[in-house]
PDB file of C-alpha atoms in Angstrom:
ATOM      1  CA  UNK H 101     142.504-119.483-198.202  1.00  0.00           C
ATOM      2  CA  UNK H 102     138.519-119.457-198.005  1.00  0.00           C
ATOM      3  CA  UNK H 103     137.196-121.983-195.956  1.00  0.00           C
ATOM      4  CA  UNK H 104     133.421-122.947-196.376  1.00  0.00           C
ATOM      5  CA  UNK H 105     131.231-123.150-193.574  1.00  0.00           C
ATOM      6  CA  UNK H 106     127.835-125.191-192.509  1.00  0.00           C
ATOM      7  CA  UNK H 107     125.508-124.443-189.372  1.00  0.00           C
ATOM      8  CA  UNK H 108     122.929-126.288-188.384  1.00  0.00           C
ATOM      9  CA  UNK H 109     120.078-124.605-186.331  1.00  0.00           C
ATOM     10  CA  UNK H 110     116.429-125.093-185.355  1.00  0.00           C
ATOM     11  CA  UNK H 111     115.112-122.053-184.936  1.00  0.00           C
ATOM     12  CA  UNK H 112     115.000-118.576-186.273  1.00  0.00           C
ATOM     13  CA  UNK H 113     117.460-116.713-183.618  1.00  0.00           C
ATOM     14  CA  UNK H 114     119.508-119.970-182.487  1.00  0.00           C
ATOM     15  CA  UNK H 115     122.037-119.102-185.219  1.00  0.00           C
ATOM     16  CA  UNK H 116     122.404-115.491-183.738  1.00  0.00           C
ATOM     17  CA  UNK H 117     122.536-116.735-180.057  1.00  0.00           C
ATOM     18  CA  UNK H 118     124.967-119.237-180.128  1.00  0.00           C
ATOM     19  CA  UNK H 119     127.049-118.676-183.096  1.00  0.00           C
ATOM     20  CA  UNK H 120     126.908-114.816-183.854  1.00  0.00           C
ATOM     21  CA  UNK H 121     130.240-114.117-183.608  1.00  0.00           C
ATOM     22  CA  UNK H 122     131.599-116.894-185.319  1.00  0.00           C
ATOM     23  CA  UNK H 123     129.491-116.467-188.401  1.00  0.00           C
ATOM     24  CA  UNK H 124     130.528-112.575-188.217  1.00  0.00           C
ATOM     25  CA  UNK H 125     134.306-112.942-187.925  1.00  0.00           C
ATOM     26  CA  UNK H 126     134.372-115.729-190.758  1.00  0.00           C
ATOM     27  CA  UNK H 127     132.307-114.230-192.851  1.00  0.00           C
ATOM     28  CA  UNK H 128     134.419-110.782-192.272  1.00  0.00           C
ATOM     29  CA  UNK H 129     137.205-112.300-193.598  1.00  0.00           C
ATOM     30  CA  UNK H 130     136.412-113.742-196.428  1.00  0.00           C
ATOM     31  CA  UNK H 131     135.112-117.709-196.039  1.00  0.00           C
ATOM     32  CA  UNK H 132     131.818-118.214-197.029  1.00  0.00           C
ATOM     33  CA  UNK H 133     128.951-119.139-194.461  1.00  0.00           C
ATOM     34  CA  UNK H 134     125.799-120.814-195.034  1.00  0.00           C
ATOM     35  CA  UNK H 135     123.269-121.699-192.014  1.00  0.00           C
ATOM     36  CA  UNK H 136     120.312-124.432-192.424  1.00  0.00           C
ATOM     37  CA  UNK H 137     117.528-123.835-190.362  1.00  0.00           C
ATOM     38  CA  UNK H 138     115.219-126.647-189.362  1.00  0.00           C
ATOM     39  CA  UNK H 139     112.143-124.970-188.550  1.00  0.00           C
ATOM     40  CA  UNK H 140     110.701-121.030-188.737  1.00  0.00           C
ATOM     41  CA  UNK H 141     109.938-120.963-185.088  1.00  0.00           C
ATOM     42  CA  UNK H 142     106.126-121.239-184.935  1.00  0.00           C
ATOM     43  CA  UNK H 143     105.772-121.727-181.198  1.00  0.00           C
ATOM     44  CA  UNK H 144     107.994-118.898-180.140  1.00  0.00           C
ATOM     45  CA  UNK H 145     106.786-116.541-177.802  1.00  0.00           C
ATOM     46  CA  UNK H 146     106.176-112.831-179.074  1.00  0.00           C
ATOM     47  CA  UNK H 147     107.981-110.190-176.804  1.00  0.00           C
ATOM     48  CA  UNK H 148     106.861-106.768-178.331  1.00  0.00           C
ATOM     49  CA  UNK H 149     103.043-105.938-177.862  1.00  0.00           C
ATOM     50  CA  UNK H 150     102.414-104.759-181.003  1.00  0.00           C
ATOM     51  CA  UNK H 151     103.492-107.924-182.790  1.00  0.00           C
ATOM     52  CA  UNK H 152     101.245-109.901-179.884  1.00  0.00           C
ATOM     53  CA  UNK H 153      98.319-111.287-182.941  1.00  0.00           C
ATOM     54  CA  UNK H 154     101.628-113.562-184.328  1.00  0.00           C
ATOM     55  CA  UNK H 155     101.961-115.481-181.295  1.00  0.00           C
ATOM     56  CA  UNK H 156      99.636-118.707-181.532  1.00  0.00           C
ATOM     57  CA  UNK H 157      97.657-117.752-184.668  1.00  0.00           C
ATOM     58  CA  UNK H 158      96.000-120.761-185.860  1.00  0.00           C
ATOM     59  CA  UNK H 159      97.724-119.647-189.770  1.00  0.00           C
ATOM     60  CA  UNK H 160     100.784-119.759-188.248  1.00  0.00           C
ATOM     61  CA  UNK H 161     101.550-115.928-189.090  1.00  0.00           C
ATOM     62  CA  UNK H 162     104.392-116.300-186.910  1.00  0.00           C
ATOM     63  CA  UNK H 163     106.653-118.272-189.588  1.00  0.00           C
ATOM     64  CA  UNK H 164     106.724-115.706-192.317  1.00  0.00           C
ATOM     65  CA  UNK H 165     107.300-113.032-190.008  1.00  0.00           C
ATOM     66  CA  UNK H 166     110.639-114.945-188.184  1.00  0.00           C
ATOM     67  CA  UNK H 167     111.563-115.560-191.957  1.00  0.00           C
ATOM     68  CA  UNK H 168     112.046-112.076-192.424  1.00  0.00           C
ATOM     69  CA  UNK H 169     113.866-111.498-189.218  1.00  0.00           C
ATOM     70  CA  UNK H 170     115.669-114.405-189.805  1.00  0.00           C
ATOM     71  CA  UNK H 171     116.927-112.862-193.646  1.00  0.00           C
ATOM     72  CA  UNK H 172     117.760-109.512-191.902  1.00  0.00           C
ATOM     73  CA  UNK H 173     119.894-111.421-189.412  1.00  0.00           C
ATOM     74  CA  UNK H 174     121.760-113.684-191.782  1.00  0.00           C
ATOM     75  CA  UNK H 175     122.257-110.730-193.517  1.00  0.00           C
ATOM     76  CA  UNK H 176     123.934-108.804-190.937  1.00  0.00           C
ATOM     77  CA  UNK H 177     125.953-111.170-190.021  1.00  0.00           C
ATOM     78  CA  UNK H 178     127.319-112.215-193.733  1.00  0.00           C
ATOM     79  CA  UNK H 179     125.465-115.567-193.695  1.00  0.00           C
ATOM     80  CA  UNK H 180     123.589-117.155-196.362  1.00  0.00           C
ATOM     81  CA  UNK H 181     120.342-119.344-195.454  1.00  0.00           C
ATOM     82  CA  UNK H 182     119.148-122.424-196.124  1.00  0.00           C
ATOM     83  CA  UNK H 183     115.523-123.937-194.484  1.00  0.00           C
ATOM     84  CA  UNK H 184     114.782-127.155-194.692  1.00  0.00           C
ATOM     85  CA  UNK H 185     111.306-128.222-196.800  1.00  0.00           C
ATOM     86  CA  UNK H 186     112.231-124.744-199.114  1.00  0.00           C
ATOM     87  CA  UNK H 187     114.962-122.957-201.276  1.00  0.00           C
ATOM     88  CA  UNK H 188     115.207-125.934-203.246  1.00  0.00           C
ATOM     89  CA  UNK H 189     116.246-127.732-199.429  1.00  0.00           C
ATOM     90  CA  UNK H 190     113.913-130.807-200.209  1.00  0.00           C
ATOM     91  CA  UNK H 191     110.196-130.025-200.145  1.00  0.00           C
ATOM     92  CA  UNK H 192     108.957-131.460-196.672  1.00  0.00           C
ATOM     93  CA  UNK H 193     109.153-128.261-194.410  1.00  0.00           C
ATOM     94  CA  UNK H 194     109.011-129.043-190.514  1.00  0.00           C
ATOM     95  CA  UNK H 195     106.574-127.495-187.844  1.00  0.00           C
ATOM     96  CA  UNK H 196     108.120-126.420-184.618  1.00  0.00           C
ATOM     97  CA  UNK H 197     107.949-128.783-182.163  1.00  0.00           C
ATOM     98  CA  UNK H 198     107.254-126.808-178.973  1.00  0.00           C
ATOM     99  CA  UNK H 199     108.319-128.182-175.593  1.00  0.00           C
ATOM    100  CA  UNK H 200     108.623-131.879-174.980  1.00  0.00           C
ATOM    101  CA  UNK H 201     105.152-133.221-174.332  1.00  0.00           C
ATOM    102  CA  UNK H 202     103.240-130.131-175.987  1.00  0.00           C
ATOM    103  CA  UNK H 203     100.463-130.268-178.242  1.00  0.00           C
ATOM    104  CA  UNK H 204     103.046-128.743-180.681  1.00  0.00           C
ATOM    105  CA  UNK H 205     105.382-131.670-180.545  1.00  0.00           C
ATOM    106  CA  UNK H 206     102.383-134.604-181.317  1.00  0.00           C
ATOM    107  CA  UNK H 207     102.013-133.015-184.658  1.00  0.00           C
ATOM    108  CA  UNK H 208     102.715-135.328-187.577  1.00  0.00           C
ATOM    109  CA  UNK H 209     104.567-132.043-189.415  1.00  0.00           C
ATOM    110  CA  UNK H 210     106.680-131.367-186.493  1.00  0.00           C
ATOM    111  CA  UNK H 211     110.430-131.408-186.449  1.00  0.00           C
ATOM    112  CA  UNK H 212     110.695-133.876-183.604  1.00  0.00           C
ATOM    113  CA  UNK H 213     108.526-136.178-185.806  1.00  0.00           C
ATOM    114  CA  UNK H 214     110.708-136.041-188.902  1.00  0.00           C
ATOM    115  CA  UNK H 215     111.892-139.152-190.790  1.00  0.00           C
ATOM    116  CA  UNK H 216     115.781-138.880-190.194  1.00  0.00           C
ATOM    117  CA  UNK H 217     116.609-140.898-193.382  1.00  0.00           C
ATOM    118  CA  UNK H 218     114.534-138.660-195.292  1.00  0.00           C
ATOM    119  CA  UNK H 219     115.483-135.533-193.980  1.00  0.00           C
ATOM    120  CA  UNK H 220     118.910-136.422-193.468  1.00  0.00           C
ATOM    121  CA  UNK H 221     119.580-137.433-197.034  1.00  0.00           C
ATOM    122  CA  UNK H 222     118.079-134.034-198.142  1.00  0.00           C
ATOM    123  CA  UNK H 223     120.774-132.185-195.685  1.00  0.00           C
ATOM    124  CA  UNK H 224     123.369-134.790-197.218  1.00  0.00           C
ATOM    125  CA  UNK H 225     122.773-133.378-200.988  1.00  0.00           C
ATOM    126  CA  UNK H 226     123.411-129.743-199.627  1.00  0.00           C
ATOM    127  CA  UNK H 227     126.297-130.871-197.943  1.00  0.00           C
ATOM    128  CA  UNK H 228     127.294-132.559-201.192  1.00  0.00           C
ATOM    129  CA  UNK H 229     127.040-129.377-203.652  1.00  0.00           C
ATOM    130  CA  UNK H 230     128.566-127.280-201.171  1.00  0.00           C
ATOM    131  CA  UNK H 231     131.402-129.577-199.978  1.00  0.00           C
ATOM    132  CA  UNK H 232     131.803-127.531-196.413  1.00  0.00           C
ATOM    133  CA  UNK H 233     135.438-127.462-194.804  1.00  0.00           C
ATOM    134  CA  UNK H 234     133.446-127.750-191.416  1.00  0.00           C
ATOM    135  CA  UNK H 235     129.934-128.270-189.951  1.00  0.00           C
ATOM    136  CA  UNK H 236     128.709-127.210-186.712  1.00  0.00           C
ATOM    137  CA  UNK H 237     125.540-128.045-184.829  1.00  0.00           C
ATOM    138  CA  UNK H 238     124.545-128.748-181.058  1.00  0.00           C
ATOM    139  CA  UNK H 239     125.584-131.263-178.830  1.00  0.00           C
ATOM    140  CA  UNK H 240     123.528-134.429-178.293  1.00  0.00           C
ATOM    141  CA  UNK H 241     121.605-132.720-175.791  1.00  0.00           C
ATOM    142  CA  UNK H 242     121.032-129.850-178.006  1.00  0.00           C
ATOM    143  CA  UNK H 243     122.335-127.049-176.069  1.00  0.00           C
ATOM    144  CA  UNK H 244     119.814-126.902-173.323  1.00  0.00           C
ATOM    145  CA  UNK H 245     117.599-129.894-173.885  1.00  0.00           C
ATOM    146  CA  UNK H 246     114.902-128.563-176.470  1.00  0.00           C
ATOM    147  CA  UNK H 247     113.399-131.695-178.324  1.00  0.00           C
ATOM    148  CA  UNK H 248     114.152-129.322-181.734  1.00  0.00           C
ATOM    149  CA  UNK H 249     117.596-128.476-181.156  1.00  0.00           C
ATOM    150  CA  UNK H 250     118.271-132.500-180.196  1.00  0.00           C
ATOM    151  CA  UNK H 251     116.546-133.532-183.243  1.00  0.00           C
ATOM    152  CA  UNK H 252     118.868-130.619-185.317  1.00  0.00           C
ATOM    153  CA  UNK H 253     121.701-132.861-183.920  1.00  0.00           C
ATOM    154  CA  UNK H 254     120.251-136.305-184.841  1.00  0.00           C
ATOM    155  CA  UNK H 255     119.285-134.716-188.439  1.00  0.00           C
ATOM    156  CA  UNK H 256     123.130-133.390-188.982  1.00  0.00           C
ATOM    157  CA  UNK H 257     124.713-137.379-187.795  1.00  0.00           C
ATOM    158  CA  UNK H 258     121.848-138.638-190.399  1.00  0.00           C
ATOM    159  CA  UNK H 259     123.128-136.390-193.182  1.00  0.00           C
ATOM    160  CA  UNK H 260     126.886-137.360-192.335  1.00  0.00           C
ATOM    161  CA  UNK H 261     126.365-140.567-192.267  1.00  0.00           C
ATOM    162  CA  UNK H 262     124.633-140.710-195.766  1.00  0.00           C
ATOM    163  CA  UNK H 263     127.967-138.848-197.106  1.00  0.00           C
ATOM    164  CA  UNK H 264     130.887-141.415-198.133  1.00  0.00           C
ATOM    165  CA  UNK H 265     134.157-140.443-196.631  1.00  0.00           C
ATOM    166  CA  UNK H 266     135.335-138.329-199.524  1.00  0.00           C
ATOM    167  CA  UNK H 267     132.262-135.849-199.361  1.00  0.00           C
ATOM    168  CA  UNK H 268     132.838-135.654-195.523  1.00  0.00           C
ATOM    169  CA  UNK H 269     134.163-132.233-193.613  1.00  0.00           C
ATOM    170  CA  UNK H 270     137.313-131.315-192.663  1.00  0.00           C
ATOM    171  CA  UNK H 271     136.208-130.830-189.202  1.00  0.00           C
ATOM    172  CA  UNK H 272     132.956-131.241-187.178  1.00  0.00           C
ATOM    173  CA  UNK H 273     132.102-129.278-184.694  1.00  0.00           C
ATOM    174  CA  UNK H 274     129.308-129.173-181.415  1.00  0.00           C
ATOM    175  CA  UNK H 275     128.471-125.827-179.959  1.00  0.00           C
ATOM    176  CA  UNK H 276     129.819-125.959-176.028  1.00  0.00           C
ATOM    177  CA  UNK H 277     130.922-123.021-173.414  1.00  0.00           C
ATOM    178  CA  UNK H 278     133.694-123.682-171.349  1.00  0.00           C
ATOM    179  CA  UNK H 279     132.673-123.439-167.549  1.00  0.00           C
ATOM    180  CA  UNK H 280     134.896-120.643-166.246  1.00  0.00           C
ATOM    181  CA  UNK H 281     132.889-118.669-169.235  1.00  0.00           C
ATOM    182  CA  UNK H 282     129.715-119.597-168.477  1.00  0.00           C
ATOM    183  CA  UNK H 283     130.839-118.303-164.507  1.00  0.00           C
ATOM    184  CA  UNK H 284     132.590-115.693-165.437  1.00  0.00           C
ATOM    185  CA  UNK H 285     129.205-114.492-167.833  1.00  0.00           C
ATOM    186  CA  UNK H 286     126.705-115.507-164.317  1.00  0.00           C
ATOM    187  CA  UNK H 287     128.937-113.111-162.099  1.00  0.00           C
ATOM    188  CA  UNK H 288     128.975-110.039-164.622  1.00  0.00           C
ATOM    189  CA  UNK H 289     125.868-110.411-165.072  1.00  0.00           C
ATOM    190  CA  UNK H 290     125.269-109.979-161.397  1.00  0.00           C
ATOM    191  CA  UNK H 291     127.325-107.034-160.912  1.00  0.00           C
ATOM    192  CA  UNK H 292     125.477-105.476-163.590  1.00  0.00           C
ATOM    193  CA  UNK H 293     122.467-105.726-161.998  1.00  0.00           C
ATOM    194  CA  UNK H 294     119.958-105.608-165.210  1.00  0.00           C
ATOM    195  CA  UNK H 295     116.705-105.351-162.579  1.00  0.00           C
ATOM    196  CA  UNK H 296     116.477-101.711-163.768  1.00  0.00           C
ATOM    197  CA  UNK H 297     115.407-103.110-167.171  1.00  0.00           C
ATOM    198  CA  UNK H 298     112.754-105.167-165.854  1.00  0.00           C
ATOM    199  CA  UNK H 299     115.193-108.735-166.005  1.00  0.00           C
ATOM    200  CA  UNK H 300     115.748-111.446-164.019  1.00  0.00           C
ATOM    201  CA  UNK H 301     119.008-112.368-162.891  1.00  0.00           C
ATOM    202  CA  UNK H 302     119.771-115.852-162.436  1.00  0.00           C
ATOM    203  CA  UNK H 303     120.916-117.475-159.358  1.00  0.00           C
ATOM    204  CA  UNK H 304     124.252-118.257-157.746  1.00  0.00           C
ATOM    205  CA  UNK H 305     123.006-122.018-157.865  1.00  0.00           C
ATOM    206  CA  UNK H 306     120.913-122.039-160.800  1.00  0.00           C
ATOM    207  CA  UNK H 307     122.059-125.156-162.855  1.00  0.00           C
ATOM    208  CA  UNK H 308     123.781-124.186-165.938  1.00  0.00           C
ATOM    209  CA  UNK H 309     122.621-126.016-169.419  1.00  0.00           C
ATOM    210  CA  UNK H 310     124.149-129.594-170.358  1.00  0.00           C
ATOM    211  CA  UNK H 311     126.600-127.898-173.081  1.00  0.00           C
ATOM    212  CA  UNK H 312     128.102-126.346-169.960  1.00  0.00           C
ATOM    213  CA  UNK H 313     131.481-128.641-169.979  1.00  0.00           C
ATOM    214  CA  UNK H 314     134.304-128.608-168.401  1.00  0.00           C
ATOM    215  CA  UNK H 315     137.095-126.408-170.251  1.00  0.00           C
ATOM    216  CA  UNK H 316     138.620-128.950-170.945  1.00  0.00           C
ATOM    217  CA  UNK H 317     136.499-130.448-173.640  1.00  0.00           C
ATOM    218  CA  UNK H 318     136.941-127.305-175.682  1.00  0.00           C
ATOM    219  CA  UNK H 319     138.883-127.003-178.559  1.00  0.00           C
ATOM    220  CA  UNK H 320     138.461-124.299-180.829  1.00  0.00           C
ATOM    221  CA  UNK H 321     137.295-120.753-180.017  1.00  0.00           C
ATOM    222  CA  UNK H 322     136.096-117.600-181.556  1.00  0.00           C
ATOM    223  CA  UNK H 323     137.166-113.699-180.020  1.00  0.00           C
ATOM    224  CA  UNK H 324     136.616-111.060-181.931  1.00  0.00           C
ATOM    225  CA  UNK H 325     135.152-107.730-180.382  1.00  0.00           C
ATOM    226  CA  UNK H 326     135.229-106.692-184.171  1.00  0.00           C
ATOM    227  CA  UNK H 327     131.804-108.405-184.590  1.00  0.00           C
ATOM    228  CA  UNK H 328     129.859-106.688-181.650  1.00  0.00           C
ATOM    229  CA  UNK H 329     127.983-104.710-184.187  1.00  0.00           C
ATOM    230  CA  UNK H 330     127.362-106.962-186.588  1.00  0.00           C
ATOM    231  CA  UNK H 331     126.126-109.483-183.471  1.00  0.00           C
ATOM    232  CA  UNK H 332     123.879-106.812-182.070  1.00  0.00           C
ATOM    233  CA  UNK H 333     122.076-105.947-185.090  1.00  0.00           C
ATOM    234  CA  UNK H 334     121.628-109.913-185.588  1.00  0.00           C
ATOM    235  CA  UNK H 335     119.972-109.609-182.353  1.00  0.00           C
ATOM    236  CA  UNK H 336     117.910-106.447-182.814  1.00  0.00           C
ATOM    237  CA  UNK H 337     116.499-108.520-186.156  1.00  0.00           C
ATOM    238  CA  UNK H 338     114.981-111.295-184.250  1.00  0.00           C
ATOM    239  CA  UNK H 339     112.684-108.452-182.399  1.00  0.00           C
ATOM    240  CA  UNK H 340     109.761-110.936-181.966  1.00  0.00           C
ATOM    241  CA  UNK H 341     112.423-113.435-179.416  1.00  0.00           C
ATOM    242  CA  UNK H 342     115.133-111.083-178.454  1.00  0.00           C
ATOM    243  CA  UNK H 343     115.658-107.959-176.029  1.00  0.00           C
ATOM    244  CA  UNK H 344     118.290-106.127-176.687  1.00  0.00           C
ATOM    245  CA  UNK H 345     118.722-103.770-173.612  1.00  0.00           C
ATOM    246  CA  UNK H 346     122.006-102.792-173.903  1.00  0.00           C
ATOM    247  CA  UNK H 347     125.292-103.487-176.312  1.00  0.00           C
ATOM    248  CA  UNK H 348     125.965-105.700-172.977  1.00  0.00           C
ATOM    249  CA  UNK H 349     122.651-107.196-172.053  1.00  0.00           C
ATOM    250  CA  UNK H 350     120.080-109.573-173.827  1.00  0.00           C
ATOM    251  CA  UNK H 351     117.184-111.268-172.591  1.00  0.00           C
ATOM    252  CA  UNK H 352     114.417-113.768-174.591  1.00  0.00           C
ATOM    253  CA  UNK H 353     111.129-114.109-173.393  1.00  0.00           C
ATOM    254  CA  UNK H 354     111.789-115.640-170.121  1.00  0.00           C
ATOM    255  CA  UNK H 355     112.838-112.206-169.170  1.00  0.00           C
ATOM    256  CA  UNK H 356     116.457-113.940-168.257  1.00  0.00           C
ATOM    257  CA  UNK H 357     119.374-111.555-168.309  1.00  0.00           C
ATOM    258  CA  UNK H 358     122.370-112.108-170.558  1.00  0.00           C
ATOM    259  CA  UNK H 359     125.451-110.782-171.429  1.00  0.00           C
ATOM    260  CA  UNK H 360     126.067-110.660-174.500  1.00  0.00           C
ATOM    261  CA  UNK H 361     129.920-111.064-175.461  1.00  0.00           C
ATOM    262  CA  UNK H 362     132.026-111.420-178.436  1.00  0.00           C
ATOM    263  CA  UNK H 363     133.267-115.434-177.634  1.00  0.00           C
ATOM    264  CA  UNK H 364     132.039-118.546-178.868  1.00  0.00           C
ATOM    265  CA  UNK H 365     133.594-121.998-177.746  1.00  0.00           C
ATOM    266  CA  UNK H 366     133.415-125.369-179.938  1.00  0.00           C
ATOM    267  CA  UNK H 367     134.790-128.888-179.354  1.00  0.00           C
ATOM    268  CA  UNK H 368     135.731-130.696-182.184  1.00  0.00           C
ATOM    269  CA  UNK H 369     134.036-133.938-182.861  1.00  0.00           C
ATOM    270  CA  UNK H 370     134.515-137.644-185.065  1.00  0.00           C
ATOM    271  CA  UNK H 371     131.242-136.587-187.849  1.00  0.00           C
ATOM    272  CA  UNK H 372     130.673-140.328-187.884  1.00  0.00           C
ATOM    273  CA  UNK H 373     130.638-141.439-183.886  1.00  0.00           C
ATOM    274  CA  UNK H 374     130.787-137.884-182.296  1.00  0.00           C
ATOM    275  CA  UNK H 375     133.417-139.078-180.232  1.00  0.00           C
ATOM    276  CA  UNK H 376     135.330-135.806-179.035  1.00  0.00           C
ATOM    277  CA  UNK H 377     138.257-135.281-180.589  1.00  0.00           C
ATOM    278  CA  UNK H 378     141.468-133.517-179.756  1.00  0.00           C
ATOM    279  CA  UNK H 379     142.165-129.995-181.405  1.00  0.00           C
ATOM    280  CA  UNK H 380     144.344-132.058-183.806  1.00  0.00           C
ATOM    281  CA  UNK H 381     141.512-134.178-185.079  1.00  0.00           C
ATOM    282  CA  UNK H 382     143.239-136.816-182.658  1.00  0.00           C
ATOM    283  CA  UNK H 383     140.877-139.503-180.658  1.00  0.00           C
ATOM    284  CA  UNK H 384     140.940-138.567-176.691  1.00  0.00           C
ATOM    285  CA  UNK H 385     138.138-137.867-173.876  1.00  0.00           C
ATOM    286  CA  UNK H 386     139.080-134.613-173.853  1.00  0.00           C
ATOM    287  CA  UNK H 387     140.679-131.678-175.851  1.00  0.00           C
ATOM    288  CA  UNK H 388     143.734-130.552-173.307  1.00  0.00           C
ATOM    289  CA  UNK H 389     144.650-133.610-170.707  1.00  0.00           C
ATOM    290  CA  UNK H 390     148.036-133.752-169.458  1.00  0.00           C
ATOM    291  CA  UNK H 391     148.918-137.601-168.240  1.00  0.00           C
ATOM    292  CA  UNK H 392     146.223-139.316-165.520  1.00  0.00           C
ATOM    293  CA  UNK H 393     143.683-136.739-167.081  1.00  0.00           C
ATOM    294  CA  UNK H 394     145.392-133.741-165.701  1.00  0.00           C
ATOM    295  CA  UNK H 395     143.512-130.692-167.009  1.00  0.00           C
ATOM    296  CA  UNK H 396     145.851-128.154-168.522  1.00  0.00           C
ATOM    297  CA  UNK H 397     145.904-125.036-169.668  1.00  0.00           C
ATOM    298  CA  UNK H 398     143.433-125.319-172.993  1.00  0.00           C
ATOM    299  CA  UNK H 399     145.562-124.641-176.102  1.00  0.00           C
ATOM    300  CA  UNK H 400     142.396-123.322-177.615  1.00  0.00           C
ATOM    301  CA  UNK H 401     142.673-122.949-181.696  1.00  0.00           C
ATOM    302  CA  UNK H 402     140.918-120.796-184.458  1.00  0.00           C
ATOM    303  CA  UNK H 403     137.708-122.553-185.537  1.00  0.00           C
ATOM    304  CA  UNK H 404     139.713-123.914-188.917  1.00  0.00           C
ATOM    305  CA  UNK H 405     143.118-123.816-188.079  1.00  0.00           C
TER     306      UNK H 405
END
């Protein structure tokens, strides 16, 4: 049976960076995947020199440009889009925010600035008409701490809790990578040695992002080398935030290397407290604890079994 599907992002790109695969291997088989995005990206950084002019232009030329890379990638990847303030998504759009504290961020149109009740409810009627099986956003610290990726959390929990329990999803879902992946991703990386292509390669001791957890936590997983092509032309669509050196190697504008896999890990959440839940939908700290919290072997499930 087709299972509908809701992402919520905050930039142009975030959809293909975190959730590439996932969208790709649903989508391949048949359930039908739709991705809101919160903002068009207007204080990304340009990589390619030719495309320079976007970055910073007081008209904003930036956000029509990622709209179009953002189409190409949704399309690749078998996704329909949704941005919030147009396709009939409410009429307020949202500015990006920029980095906490930037001149970006103090902007009355920014994202960060939004009314939650207002924006939420607007994300609640979408959710309505398309009655998703699941939803999937970041973590309460957004990922890696962005103020536009936390507020793409706070906006989803708004638009839940404006649903009544009837309209709600099957299952919600944060966006997390189990520890031994994140590892496992560091010391490839490594071996790879991506210097050649002008990247950085992070540190042994470089801290890892807050939706770094413990294995444990996760619950649901996607693998499917199927959707490397798919993924990588995703990525090669977002050209203005996104090297693509390799089919193995990515890098934004921070010149960071990153390998670029087919897996994506999710831990299943309550959509009303965002308590974790078990893989079951059960209440529980963590997703595979044995008695006196020993950590077992995850029994990691399909992201709608």
């Amino acid at each position: 049976m087709a299972h509908r599907i809701v992402l919520v992002h905050a930039h142009p790109d975030d959809e293909t960076l975190t959730c590439g695969t996932t969208m790709a291997h649903l989508a391949a088989r048949g359930d039908e995947v739709h991705v809101v995005t919160c903002t068009l990206g207007e204080e990304g950084e340009v990589i390619p020199s030719d495309l320079a002019h976007l970055e910073g232009h007081p008209e904003d030329l930036l956000a029509p440009h990622r709209r179009d890379e953002l189409s190409a990638a949704l399309a690749a990847l078998g996704a329909r889009g949704h941005i919030l303030g147009e396709d009939g998504l409410g009429t307020r759009r949202y500015r990006d925010s920029g980095m906490a504290g930037s001149a970006a961020a103090a902007r009355p149109e920014a994202f960060v600035n939004a009314d939650l009740d207002g924006a939420g409810g607007t994300l609640a009627g979408l959710l309505r008409e398309l009655r998703p099986d699941v939803v999937i956003t970041y973590d309460p610290d957004g990922g890696y701490g962005h103020p536009d990726h936390i507020q793409a959390h706070r906006l989803t929990r708004a638009a839940l809790d404006q649903l009544a329990d009837r309209d709600l999803p099957s299952r919600t879902y944060e966006i997390l990578t189990p520890r031994t992946w994140a590892q496992e991703d560091r010391a490839w990386v490594r071996a790879a040695d991506p210097t050649a292509y002008g990247l950085v390669v992070p540190g042994v001791d470089d801290p890892h992002p807050p939706s770094v957890v413990d294995d444990a936590r996760i619950t649901h997983v996607v693998e499917d080398p199927a959707t490397r092509p798919a993924k990588l032309a995703a990525l090669r669509a977002h050209a203005t935030q996104v090297l693509v050196v390799n089919d193995d190697v990515h890098a934004l504008s921070n010149r960071i290397a990153r390998r670029t896999t087919d897996r994506e890990a999710f831990g299943r959440v309550h959509p009303r407290t965002w308590q974790p839940l078990t893989a079951d939908g059960g209440e529980g700290e963590t997703a595979a604890t044995g008695g006196a919290g020993h950590v077992t072997t995850p029994p990691w499930r399909d992201l709608v079994e």
